[in-house]
Coordinates of C-alpha atoms in Angstrom, one line a residue:
X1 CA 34.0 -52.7 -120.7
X2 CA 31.6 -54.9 -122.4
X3 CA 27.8 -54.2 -123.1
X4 CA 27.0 -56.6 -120.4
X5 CA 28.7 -55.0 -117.9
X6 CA 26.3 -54.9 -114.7
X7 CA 27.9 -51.7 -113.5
X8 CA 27.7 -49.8 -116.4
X9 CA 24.3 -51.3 -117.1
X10 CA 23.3 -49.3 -113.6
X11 CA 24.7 -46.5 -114.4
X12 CA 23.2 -45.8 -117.7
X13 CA 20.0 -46.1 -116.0
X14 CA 20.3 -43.8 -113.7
X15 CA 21.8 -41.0 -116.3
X16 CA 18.6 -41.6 -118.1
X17 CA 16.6 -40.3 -115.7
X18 CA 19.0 -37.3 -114.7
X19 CA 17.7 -33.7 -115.6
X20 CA 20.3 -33.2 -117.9
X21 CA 19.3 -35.9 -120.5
X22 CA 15.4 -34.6 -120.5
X23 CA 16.7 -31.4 -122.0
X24 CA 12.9 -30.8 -123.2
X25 CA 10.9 -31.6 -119.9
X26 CA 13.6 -29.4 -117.9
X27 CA 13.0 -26.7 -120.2
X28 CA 9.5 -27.0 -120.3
X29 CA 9.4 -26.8 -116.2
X30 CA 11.6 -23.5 -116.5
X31 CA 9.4 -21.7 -119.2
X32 CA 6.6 -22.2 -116.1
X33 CA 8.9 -20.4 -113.6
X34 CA 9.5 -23.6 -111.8
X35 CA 12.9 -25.5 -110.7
X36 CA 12.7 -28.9 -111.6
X37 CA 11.8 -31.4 -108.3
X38 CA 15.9 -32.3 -108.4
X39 CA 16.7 -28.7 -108.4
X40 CA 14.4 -27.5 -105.8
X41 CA 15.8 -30.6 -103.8
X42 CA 19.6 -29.7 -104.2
X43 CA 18.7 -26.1 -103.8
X44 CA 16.9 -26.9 -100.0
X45 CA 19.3 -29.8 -98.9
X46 CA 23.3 -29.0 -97.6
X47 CA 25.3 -29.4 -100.4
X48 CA 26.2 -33.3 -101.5
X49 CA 24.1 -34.9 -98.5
X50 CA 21.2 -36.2 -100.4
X51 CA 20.6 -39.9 -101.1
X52 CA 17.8 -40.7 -103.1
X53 CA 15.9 -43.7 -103.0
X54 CA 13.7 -45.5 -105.4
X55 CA 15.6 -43.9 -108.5
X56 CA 15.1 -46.2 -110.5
X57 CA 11.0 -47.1 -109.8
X58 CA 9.2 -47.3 -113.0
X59 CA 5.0 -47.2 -113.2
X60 CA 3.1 -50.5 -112.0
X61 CA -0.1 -50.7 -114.2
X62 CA -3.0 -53.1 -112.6
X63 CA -5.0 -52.5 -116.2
X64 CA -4.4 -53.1 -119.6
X65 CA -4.7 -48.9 -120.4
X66 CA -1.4 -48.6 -118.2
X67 CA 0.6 -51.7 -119.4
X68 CA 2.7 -49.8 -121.8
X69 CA 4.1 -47.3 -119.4
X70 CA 7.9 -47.8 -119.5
X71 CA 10.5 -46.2 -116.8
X72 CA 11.6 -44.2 -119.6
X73 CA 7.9 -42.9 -120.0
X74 CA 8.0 -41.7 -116.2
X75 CA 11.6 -41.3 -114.7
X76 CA 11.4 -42.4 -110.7
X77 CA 7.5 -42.6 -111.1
X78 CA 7.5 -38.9 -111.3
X79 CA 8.5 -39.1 -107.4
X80 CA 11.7 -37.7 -106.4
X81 CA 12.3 -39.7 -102.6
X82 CA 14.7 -39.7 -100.5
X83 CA 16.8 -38.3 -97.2
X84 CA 19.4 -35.4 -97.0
X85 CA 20.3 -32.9 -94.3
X86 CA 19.2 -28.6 -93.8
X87 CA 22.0 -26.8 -91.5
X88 CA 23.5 -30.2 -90.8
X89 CA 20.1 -31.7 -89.2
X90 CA 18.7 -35.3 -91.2
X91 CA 15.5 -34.8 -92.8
X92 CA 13.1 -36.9 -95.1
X93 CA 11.9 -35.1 -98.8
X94 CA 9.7 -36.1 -101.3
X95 CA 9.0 -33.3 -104.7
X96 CA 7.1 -34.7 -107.6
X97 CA 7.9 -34.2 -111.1
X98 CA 5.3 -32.0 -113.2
X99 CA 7.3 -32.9 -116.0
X100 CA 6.0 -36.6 -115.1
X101 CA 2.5 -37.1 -115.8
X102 CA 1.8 -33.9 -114.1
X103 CA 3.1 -35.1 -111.3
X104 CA 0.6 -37.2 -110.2
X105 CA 1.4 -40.3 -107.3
X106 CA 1.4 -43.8 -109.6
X107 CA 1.7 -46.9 -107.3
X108 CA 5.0 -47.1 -107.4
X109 CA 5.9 -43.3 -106.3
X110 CA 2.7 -44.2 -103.3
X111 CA 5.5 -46.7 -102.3
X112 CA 8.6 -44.6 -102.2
X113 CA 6.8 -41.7 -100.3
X114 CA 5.3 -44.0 -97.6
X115 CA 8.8 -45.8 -97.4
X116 CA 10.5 -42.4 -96.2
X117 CA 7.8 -40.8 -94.4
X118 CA 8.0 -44.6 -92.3
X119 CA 12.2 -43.5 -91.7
X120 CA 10.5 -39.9 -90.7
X121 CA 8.8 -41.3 -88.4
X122 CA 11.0 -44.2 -86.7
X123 CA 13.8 -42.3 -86.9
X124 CA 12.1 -39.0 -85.6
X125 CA 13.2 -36.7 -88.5
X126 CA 11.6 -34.0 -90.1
X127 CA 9.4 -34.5 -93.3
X128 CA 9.3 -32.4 -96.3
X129 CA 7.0 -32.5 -99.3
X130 CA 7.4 -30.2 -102.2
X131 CA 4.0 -30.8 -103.9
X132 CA 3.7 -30.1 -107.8
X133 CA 1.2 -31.8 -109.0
X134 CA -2.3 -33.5 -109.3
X135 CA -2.4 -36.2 -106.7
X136 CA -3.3 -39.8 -107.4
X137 CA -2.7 -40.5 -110.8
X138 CA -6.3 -41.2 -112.5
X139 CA -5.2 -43.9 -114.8
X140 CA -3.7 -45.9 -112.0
X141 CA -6.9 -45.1 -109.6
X142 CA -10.1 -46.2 -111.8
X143 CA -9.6 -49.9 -110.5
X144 CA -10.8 -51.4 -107.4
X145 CA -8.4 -54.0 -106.5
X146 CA -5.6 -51.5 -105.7
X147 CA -7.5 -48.6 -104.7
X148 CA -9.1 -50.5 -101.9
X149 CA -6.0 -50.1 -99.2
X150 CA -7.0 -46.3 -99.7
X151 CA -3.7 -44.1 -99.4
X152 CA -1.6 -47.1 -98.3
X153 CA -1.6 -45.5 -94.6
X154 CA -0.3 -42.0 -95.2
X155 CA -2.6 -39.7 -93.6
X156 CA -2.3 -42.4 -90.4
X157 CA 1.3 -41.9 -90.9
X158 CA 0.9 -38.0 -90.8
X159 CA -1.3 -38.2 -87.9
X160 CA 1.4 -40.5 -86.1
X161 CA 4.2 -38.0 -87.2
X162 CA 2.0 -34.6 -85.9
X163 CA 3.3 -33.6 -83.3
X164 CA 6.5 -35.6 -83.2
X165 CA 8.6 -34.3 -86.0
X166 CA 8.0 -31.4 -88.3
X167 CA 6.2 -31.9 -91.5
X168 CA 6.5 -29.5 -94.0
X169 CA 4.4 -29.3 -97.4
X170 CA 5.6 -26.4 -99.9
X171 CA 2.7 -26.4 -102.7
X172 CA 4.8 -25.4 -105.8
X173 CA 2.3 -25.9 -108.6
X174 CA -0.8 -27.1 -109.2
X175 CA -1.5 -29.3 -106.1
X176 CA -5.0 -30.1 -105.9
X177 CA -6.6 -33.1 -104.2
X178 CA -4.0 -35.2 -102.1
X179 CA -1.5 -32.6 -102.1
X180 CA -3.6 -30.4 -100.3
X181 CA -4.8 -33.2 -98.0
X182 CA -1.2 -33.7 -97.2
X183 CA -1.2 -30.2 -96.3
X184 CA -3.9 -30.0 -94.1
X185 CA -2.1 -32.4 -92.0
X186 CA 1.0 -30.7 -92.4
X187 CA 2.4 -28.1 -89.8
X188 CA 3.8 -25.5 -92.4
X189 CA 2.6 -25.0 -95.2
X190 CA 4.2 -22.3 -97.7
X191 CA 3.3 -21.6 -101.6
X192 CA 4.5 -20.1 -104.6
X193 CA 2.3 -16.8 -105.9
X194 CA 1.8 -17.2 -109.1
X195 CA 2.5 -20.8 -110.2
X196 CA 1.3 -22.7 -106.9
X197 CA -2.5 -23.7 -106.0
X198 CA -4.0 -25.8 -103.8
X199 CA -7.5 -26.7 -102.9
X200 CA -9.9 -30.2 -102.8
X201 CA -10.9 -30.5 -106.4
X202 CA -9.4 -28.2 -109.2
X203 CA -11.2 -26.8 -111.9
X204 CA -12.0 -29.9 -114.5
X205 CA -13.5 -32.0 -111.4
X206 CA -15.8 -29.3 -110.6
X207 CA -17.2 -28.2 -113.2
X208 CA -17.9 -31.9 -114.0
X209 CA -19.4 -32.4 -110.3
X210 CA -21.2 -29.0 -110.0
X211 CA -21.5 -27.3 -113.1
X212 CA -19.4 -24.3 -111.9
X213 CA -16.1 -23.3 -114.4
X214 CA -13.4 -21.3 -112.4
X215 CA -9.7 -21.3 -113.0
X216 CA -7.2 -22.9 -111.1
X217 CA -6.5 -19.4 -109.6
X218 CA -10.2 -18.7 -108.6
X219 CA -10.3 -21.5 -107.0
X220 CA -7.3 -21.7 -104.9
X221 CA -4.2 -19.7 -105.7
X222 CA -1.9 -17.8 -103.4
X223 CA -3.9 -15.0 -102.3
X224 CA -7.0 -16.6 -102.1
X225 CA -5.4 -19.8 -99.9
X226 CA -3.1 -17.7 -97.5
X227 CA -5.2 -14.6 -97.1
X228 CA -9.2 -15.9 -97.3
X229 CA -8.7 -19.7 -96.4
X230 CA -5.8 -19.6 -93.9
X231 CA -5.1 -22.9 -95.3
X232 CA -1.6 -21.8 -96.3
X233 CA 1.0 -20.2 -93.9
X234 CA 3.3 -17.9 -95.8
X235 CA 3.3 -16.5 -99.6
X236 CA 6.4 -16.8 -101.7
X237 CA 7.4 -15.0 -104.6
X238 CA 9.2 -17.7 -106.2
X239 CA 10.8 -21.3 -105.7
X240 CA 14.0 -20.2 -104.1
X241 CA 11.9 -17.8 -101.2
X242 CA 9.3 -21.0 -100.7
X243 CA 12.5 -23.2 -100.3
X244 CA 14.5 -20.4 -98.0
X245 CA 11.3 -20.0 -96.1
X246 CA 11.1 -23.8 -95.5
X247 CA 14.8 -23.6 -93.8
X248 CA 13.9 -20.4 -92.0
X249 CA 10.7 -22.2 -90.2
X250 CA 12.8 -25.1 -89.5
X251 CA 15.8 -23.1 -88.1
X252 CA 13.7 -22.6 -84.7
X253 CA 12.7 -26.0 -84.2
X254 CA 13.9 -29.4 -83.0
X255 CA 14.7 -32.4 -85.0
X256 CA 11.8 -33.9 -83.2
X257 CA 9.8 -33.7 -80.1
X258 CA 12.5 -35.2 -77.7
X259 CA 15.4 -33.2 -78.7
X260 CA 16.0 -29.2 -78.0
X261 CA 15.2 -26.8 -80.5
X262 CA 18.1 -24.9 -81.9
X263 CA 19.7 -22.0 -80.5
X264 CA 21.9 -19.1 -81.9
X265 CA 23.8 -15.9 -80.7
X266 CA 21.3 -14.2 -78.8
X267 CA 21.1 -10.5 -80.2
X268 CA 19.3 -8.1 -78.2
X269 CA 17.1 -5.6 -78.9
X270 CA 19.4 -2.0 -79.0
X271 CA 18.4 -0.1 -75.9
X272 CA 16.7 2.9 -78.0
X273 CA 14.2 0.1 -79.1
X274 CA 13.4 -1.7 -75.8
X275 CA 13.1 2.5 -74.5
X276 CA 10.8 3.2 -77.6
X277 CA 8.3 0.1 -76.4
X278 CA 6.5 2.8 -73.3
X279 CA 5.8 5.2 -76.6
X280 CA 3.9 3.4 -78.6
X281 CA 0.9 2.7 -77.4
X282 CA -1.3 5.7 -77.5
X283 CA -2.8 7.9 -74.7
X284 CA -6.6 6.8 -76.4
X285 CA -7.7 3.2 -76.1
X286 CA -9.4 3.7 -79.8
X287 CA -6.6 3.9 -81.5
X288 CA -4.3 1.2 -82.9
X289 CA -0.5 1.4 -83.0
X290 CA 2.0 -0.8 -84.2
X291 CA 2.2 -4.3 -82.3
X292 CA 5.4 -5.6 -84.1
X293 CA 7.7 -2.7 -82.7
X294 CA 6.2 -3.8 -79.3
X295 CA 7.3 -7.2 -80.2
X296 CA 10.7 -6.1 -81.8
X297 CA 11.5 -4.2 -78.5
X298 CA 11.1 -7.8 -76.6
X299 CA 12.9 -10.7 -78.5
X300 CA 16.3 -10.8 -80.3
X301 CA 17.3 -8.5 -83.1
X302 CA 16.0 -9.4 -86.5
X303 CA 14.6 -12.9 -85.4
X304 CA 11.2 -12.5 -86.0
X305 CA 9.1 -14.8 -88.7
X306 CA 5.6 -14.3 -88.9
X307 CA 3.1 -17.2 -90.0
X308 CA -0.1 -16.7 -91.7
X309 CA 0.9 -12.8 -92.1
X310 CA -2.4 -11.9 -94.3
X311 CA -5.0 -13.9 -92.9
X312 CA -6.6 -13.6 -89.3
X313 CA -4.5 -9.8 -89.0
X314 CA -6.0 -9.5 -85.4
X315 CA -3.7 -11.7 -84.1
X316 CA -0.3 -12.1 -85.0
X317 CA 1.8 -15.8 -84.4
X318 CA 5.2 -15.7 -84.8
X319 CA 8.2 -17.5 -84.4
X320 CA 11.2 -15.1 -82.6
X321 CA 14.5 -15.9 -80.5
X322 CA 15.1 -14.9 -77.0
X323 CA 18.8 -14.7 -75.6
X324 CA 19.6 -16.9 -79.0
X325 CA 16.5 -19.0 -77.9
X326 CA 13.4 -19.9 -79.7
X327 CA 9.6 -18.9 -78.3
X328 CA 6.6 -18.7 -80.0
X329 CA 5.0 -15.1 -80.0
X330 CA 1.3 -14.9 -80.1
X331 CA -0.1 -10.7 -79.8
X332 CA -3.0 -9.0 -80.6
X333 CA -2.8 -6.8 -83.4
X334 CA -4.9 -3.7 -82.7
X335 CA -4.9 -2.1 -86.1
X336 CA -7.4 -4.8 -87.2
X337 CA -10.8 -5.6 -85.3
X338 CA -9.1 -4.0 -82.7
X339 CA -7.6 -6.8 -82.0
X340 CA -10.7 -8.6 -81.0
X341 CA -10.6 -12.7 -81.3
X342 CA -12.7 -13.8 -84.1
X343 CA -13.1 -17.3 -85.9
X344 CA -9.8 -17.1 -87.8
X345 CA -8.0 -15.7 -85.0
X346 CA -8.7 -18.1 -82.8
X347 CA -8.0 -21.3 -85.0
X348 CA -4.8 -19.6 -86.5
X349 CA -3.2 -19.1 -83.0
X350 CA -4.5 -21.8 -81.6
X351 CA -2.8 -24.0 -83.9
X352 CA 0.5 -22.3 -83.4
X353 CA 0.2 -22.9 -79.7
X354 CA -0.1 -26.0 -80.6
X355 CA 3.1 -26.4 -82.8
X356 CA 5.0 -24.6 -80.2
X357 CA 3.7 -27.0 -77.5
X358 CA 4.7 -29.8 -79.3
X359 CA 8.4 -29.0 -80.0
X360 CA 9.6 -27.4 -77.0
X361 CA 8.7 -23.4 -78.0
X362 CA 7.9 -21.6 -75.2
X363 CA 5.2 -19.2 -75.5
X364 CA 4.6 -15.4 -74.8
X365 CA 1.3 -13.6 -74.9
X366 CA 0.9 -9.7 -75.5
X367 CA -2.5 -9.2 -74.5
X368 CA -4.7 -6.1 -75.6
X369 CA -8.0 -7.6 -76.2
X370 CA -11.5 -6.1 -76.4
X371 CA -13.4 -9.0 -76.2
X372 CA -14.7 -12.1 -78.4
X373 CA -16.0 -10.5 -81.6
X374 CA -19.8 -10.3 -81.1
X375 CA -22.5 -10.5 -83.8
X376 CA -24.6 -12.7 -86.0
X377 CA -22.0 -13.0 -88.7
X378 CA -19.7 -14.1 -86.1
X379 CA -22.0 -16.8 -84.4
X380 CA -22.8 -18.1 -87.5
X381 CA -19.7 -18.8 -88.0
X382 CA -19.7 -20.5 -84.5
X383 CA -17.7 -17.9 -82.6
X384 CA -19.1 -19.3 -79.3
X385 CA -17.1 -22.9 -80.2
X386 CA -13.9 -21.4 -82.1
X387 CA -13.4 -18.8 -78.9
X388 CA -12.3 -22.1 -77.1
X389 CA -9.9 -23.2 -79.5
X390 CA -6.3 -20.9 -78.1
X391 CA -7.7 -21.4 -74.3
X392 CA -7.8 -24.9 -75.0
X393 CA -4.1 -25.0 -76.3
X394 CA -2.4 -22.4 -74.0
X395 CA -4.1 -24.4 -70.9
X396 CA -3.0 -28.3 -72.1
X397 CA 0.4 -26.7 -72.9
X398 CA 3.1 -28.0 -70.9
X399 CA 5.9 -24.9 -72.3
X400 CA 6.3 -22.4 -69.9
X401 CA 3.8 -19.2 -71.0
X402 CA 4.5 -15.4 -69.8
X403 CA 1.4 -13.4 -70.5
X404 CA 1.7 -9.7 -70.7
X405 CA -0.9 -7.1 -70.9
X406 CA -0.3 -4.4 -72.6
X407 CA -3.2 -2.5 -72.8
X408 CA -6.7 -3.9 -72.4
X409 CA -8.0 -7.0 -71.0
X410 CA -11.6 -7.2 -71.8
X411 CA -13.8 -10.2 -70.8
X412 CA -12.8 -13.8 -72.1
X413 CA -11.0 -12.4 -74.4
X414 CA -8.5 -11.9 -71.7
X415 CA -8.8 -15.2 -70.5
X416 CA -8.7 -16.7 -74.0
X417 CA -5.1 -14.7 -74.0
X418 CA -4.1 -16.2 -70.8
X419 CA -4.3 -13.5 -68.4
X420 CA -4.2 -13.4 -65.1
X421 CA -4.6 -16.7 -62.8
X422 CA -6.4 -18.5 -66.6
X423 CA -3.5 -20.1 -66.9
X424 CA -0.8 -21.9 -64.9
X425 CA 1.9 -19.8 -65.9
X426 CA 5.0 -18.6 -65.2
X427 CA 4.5 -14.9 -65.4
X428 CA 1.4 -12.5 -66.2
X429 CA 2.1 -9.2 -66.0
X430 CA 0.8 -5.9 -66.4
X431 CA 2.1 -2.3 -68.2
X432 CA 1.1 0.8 -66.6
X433 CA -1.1 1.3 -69.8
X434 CA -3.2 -1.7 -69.0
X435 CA -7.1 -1.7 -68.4
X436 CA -8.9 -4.6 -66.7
X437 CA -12.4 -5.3 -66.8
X438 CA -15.5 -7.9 -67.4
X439 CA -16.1 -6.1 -70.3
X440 CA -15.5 -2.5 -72.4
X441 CA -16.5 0.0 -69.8
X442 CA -18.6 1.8 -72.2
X443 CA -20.8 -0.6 -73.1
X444 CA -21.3 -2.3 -69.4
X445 CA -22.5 1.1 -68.4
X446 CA -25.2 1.0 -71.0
X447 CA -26.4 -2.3 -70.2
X448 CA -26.1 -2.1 -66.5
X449 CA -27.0 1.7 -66.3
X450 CA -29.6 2.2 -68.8
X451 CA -32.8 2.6 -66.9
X452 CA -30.4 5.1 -64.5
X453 CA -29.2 7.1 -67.6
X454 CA -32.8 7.8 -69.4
X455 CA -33.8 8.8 -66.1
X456 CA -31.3 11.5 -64.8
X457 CA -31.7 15.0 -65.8
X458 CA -29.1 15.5 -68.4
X459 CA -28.7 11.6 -69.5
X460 CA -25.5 12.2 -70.9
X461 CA -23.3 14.0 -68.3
X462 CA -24.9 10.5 -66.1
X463 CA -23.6 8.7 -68.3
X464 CA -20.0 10.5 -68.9
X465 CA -19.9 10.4 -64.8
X466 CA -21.0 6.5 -64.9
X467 CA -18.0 6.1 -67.5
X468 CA -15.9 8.2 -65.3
X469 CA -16.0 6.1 -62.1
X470 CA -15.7 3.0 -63.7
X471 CA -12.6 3.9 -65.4
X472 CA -10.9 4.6 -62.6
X473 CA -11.0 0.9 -61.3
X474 CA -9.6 -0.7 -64.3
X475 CA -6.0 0.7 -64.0
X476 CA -2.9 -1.4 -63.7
X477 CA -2.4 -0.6 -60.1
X478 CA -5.8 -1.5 -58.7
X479 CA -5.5 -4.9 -60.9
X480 CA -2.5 -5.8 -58.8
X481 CA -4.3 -4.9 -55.4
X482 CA -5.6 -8.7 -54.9
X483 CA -2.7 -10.7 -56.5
X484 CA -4.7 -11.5 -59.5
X485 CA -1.1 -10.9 -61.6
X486 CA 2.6 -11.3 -60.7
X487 CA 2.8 -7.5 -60.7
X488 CA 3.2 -4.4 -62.9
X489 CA 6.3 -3.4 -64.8
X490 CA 7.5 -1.3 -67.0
X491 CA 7.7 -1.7 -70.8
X492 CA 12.0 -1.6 -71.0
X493 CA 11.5 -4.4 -68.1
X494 CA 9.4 -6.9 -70.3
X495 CA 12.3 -9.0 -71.9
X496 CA 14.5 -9.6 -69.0
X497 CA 11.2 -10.5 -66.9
X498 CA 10.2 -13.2 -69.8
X499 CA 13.9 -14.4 -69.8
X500 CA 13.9 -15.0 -66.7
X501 CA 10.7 -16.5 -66.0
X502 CA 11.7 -18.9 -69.2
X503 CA 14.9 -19.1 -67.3
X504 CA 13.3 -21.1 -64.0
X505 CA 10.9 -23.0 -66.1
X506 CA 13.9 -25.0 -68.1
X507 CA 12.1 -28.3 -67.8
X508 CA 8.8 -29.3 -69.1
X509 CA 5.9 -29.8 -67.4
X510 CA 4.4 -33.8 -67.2
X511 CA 0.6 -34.1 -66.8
X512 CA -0.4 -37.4 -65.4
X513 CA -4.1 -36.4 -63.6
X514 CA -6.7 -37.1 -64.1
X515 CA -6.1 -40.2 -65.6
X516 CA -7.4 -39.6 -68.6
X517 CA -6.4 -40.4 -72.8
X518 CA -7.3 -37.2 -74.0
X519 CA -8.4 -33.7 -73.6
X520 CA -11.5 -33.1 -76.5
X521 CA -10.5 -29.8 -78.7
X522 CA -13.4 -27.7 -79.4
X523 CA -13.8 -28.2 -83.1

């Protein structure tokens, strides 16, 4: 071999940009807690099926403060690019490299990440981004001339992929700015406690804009993101559960919107579960009880993944598996507003309706609603808009949907849920335990009744006897009388009902009137 052999020239290149000859910046990214972006990418792909492109990219300066940047400066433009597979499926993955510049996007990394989110989205595959980093790289941005094609069509390329393959953005760092504008288009969107943040503008930018110093935890770390914001999904205690997390969500859906979502061994429910489901709910409608042992008692054993967990708890959306098939679960959680539909309720589960429409999920509703939360806090926050969010997705859906009711069915609450004849769907049924009515029973007798009740003689045994009558034509039975639901059932009955419902529904529905583009979502 001579020193001008071509080959060898290549190669030589490449092993200077491998982890193992930046023994410092590796280390450096493990005394963080971090895997380096090659080792989170090896750790998330099959084994031996990624192919990276752009390896070799170095920086391309457009001023003279850039112009002696060298590829040895920043290895692959602190951009790791390129395709691979998860459970045998293709996908598309970008990570940046912290150790690069703090992982910020130069011009050359911008065109590695549009070239595979392009194959994402010609070839209909799945796109990952493992953010760790600070977005567009300042010294490359503070000039006009290339700054001016914006982000070089990326978020028109997220909103072309939304909806037609998965896309996935796992906030492992600092991730600030773009990072988190990638994630707000993105349909999943995990992040590591402790080491991940996310948010607009992180601390040095705002305290130059607005005066105000907070950390890059105050202003948008784990907690404050998943449980206050809602902007992220899922809270990881590490790199290896954010990357296992990322397979898990992708595990129950397709490669993209025209194939079928994956299916596995269906694993029932054990009989003393699906028995247990006409126990839990209590005898008094104020109490709360436990809505994911309703839910365990319905779909397959152990195949339950809950999104957003901490943040909008009156509602829970969650991916499960029915006879080895996925569905999308969306339930109101009673232990928390009493399961009333509030702002973040509505805009977290109308958004998973969403996902689920859009990749083949069908969708099952456990209803026990009190209502729309009322209030001034509440409209301020536009409660009367947001309500209209999940009826809005459930009704464009074209999944099947099988509402159940499982204990009340208050006002547009229960619409918003689907009940009854809201929907077009497949099934809507009731348990023995459900109530039915325009509104809490309580509270429509002092409305309707008050004038009545501060005249009788003894205004609360009126009252108590108003209650009293009313009650008794909310039950389950008296809701079937008219054919306003498929029927009542009883709780062990639930998941062969759905099943089969599911079962008859195999194809999806095609909406061609009116003739319209587009629906207008209630933002």
């Amino acid at each position: 071999m001579t020193d001008d052999d071509p080959f060898a020239a290549v190669d030589a290149a490449k092993d200077e940009l491998a982890d193992e000859t930046r023994e410092d910046a590796v280390a450096y990214q493990h005394d963080l807690g971090k895997l380096t972006a090659r080792e989170r990418i090896d750790y998330l792909l099959d084994e031996d099926s990624f192919d990276e492109i752009g390896r070799l990219a170095a920086p391309m300066p457009t001023t003279p403060e850039t112009t002696d940047w060298e590829r040895e400066d920043a290895p692959a433009d602190g951009v790791v690019t390129g395709f691979g597979r998860i459970d045998g499926r293709p996908i598309a993955i970008f990570a940046t490299d912290f150790t690069v510049k703090g992982g910020s996007i130069g011009h050359a990394g911008g065109r590695k990440i549009k070239r595979v989110t392009e194959r994402a989205l010609e070839r209909g595959t799945p796109l990952i981004m493992l953010h760790d980093g600070g977005g567009h790289r300042i010294q490359e941005g503070l000039d006009a001339a290339p700054f001016a094609r914006g982000d070089n069509g990326f978020s028109n390329l997220q909103t072309t992929l939304s909806g037609w393959v998965p896309v996935v953005s796992a906030m492992m760092g600092p991730a600030f700015a773009a990072p988190t504008n990638f994630a707000a288009l993105s349909d999943f969107v995990p992040i590591v406690e402790g080491t991940g943040t996310m948010g607009v503008a992180g601390p040095s930018l705002v305290k130059s804009a607005l005066g105000v110093d907070e950390t890059k935890e105050e202003l948008g770390s784990a907690r404050f993101q998943t449980t206050e914001t809602g902007m992220a999904d899922l809270a990881c205690e590490d790199d290896e559960a954010c990357l296992d997390a990322i397979r898990t969500y992708l595990s129950y859906l397709p490669r993209n919107a025209e194939c079928e979502p994956p299916t596995v061994e269906a694993k029932p429910p054990d009989e003393d579960a699906r028995e247990r489901l006409r126990d839990i709910i209590p005898s008094s409608p104020r109490k709360g009880y436990d809505i994911d042992a309703i839910i365990e008692g319905i779909v397959d054993r152990g195949s339950t993944f809950e999104l957003k967990p901490t943040y909008g708890r009156n509602i829970v959306t969650a991916f499960a598996r029915l006879e080895g098939e996925p569905i999308g679960v969306i339930a109101n959680n009673p232990r928390f507003k009493a399961g009333t539909i509030d702002t973040a309720a509505s805009e977290k589960a109308s958004h998973f309706a969403a996902v689920c429409d859009a990749f083949g999920l069908p969708i099952v509703t456990l209803t026990d609603v009190p209502g729309i939360l009322p209030g001034p806090d509440s409209e301020r926050e536009g409660i009367a808009r947001h309500s209209a969010k999940l009826p809005f997705e459930l009704a464009r859906a074209t999944v099947p949907i099988a509402n159940v009711v499982l204990r009340r069915g208050y006002g547009f609450g229960y619409v918003a849920m689907g009940g009854g004849r809201s929907l077009d769907s497949e099934l809507t049924v009731l348990w023995p335990t459900a109530e039915l009515a325009a509104m809490g029973i309580e509270g429509a007798v002092d409305i309707a009744y008050k004038r009545e009740i501060e005249s009788a003689d003894d205004p609360e045994a009126r009252r108590r006897e108003l209650i009293d009558t009313f009650e008794d034509r909310t039950d389950a039975v008296r809701a079937a009388e008219r054919v306003g639901v498929d029927g009542v059932i009883q709780p062990a009955e639930t998941r062969g009902r759905i099943r089969r419902a599911f079962d008859r529904a195999a194809d999806d529905r095609d909406r061609d009137w009116p003739p319209k583009k587009r629906s207008i979502n209630p933002i």
